[in-house]
Coordinates of C-alpha atoms in Angstrom, one line a residue:
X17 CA -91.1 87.4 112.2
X18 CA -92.1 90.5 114.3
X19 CA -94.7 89.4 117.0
X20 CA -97.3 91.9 119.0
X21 CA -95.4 94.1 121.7
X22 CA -91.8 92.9 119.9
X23 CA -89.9 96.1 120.7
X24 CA -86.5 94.8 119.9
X25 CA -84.8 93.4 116.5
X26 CA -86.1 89.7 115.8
X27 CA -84.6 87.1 116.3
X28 CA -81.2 86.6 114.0
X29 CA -81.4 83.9 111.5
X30 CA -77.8 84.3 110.2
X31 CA -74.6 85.4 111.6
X32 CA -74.6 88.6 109.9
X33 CA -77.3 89.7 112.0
X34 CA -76.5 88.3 114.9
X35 CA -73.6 90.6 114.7
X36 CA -76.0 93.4 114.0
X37 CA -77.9 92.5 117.6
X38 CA -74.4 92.5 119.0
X39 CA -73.5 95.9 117.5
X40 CA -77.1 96.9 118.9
X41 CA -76.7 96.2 122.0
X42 CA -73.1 97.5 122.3
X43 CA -74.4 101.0 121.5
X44 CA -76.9 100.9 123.5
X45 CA -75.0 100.4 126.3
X46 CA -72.8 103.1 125.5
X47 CA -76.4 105.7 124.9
X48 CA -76.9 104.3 128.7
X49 CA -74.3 105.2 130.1
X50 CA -73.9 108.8 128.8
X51 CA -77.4 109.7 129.1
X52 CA -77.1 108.4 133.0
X53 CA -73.7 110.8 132.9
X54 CA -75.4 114.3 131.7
X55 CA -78.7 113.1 133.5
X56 CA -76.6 113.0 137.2
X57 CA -74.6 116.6 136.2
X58 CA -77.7 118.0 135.3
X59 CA -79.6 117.0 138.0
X60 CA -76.2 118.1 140.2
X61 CA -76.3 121.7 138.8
X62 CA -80.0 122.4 139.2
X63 CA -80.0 121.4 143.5
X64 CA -76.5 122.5 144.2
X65 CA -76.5 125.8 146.1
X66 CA -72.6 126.5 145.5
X67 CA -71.0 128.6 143.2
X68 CA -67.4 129.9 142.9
X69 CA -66.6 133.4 141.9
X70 CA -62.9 133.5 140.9
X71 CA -63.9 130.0 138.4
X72 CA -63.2 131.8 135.0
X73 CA -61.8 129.1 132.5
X74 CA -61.1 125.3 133.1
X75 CA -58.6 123.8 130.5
X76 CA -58.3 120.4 132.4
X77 CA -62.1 119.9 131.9
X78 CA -62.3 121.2 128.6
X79 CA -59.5 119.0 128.0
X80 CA -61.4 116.1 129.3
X81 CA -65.1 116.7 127.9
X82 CA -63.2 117.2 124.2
X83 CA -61.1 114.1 124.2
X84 CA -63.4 112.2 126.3
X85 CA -66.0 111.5 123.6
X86 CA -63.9 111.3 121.1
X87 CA -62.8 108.0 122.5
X88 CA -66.2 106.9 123.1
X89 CA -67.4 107.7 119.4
X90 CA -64.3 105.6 118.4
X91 CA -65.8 102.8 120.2
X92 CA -68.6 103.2 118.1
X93 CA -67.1 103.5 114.8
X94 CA -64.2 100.9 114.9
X95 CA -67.3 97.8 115.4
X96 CA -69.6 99.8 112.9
X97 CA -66.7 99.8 110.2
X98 CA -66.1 96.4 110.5
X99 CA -69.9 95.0 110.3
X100 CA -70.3 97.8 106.9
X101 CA -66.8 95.9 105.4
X102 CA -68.5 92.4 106.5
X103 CA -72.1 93.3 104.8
X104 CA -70.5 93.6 101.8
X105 CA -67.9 91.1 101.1
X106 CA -68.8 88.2 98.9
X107 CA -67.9 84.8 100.1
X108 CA -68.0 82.2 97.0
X109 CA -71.3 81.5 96.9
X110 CA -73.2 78.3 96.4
X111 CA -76.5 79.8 94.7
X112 CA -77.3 83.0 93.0
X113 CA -81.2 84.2 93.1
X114 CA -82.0 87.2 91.2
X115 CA -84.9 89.5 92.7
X116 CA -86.8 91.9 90.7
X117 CA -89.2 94.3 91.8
X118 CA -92.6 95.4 90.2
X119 CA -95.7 97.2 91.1
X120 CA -96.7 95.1 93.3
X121 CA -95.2 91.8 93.4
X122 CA -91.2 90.5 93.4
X123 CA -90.0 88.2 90.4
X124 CA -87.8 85.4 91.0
X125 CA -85.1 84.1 88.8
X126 CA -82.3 80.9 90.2
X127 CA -79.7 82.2 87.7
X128 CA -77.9 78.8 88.3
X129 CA -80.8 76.2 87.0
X130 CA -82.3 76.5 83.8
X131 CA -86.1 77.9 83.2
X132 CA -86.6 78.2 86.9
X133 CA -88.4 81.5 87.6
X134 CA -91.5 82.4 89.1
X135 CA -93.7 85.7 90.1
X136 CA -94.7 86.0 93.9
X137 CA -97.9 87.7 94.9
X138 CA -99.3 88.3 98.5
X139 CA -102.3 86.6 98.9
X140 CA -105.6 88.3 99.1
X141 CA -107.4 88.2 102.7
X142 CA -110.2 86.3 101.8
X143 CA -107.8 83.5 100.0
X144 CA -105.6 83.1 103.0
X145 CA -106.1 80.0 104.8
X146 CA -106.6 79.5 108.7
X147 CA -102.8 78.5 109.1
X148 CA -101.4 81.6 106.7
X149 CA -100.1 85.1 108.0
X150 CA -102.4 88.5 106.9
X151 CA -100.4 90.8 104.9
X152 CA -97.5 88.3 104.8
X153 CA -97.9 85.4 103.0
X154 CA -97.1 85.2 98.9
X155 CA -98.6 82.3 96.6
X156 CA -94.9 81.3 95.5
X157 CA -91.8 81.2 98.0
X158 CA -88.5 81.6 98.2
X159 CA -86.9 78.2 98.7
X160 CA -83.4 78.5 99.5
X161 CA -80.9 75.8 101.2
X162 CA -79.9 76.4 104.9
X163 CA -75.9 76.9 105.8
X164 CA -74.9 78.1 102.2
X165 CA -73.6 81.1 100.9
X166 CA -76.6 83.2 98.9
X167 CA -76.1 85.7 96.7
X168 CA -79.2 87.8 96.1
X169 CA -78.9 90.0 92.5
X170 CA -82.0 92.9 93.0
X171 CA -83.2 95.4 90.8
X172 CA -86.4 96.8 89.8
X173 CA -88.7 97.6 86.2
X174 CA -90.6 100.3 87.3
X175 CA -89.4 102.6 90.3
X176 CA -87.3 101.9 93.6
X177 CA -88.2 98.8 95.5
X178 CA -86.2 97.5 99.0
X179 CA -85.9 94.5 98.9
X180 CA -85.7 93.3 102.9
X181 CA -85.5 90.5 105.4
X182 CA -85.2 91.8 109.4
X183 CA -84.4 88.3 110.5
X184 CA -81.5 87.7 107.9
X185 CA -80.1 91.5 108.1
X186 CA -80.9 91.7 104.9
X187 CA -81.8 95.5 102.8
X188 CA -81.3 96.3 99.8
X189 CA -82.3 99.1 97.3
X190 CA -84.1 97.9 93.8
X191 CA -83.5 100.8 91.6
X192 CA -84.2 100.6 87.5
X193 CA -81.6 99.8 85.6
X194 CA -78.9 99.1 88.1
X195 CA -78.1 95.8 89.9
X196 CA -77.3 95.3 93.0
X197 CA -76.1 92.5 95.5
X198 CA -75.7 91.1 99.0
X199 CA -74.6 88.0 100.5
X200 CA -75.8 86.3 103.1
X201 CA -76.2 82.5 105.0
X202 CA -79.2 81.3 106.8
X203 CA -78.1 79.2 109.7
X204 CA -81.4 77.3 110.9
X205 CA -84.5 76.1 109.0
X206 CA -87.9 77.8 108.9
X207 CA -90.2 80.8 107.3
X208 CA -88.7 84.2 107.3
X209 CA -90.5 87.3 105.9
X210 CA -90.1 90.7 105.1
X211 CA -91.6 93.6 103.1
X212 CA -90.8 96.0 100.4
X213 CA -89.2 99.1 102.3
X214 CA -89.3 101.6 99.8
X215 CA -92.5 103.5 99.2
X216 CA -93.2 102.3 96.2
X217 CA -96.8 103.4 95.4
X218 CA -100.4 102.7 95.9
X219 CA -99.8 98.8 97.2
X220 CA -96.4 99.1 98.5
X221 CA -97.6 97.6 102.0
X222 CA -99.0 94.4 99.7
X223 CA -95.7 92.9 98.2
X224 CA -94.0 91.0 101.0
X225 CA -91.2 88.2 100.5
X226 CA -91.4 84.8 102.4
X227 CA -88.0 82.8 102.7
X228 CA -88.1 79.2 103.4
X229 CA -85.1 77.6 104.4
X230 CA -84.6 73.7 104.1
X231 CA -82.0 71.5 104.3
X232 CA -79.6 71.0 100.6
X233 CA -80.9 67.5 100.1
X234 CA -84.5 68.8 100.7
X235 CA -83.6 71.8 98.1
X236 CA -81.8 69.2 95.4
X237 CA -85.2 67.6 95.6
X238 CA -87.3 70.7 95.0
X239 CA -85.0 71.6 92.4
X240 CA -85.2 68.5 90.4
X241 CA -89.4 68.0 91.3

């Protein structure tokens, strides 16, 4: 989860957005670089005292500053293309959970077991115990197993939700009447929240999601409890 003075992306909790850090970083090196470029001409052009007279057109440069980024923005593109392609295949998946939005609270329905649904509500304040997280914490979690392949069905009753997890790379739209998916796998055990990220009325800042990950034989038994 995001901690005070966290300016990067947290920490990845699947591979998918690992590769998104990856991707991140990769960029950002490239941003550097240029700005570090144009930064060192600029500051060239302002304190140098020569000029020449006869220099009327260039084609080698203009050559060189057209092609030039066109290779870096290819660069860019080629890994970005790739991660969009990887975000949305579908990889067999072990368990489908169904996520419907509301004003203010997510539904949850394991389309695979029978009669197992459930509403999940932030908690109020002054019901949150000592150990629980302000804002963040719901009554009901989401239980999923660790090192499966989830597919997450979302939509929404009322108007647009986004349904969203930072730590698993995870965003997607809720819209009325239309169903969409994502797949994703959650490679360690633990807690991992997010929050609706669509404005969504009055309380959208009170209808976060809390993911706990557990082991599959820790899951079966939650299942079958």
């Amino acid at each position: 989860m995001a901690t005070w003075a966290n300016l990067g992306l947290q920490d990845s909790s699947s591979p998918l957005m690992e590769q998104l850090n990856f991707f991140h970083d990769h960029t950002l090196l490239i941003l550097t670089m240029i700005t570090i470029l144009v930064g060192y001409i600029m500051g060239m052009l302002m304190f140098n005292n020569f000029t020449n007279r006869y220099l009327l057109h260039g084609q080698t440069i203009e050559i060189i500053w057209t092609v030039l980024p066109a290779i870096i923005l290819m660069f860019i593109a080629f890994p970005s293309l790739r991660l969009l392609y990887l975000m949305d295949e579908i990889n067999t998946p072990s368990i489908t959970l169904k996520s419907i939005g509301h004003q203010w609270y997510w539904s949850y329905e394991y389309s695979d077991f029978l009669n197992l649904e459930f509403d999940s509500y932030m908690i109020p304040t002054n019901e949150l115990e000592m150990s629980g997280f302000r804002l963040l914490d719901v009554d009901n979690r989401v239980v999923l197993p660790m090192n499966n392949q989830i597919r997450i069905l979302v939509t929404a009753t009322d108007v647009l939700h986004s349904w969203t997890v930072p730590s698993l790379g995870v965003k997607v739209d809720a819209t009325p009447g239309r169903l969409n998916q994502i797949n994703f796998l959650i490679n360690r055990p633990g807690l991992f929240f997010g929050q609706c990220s669509e404005i969504c009325g009055a309380n959208h800042s009170f209808m976060p999601i809390v993911i706990e990950s557990i082991p599959m034989n820790f899951f079966i038994k939650w299942i079958t409890s």
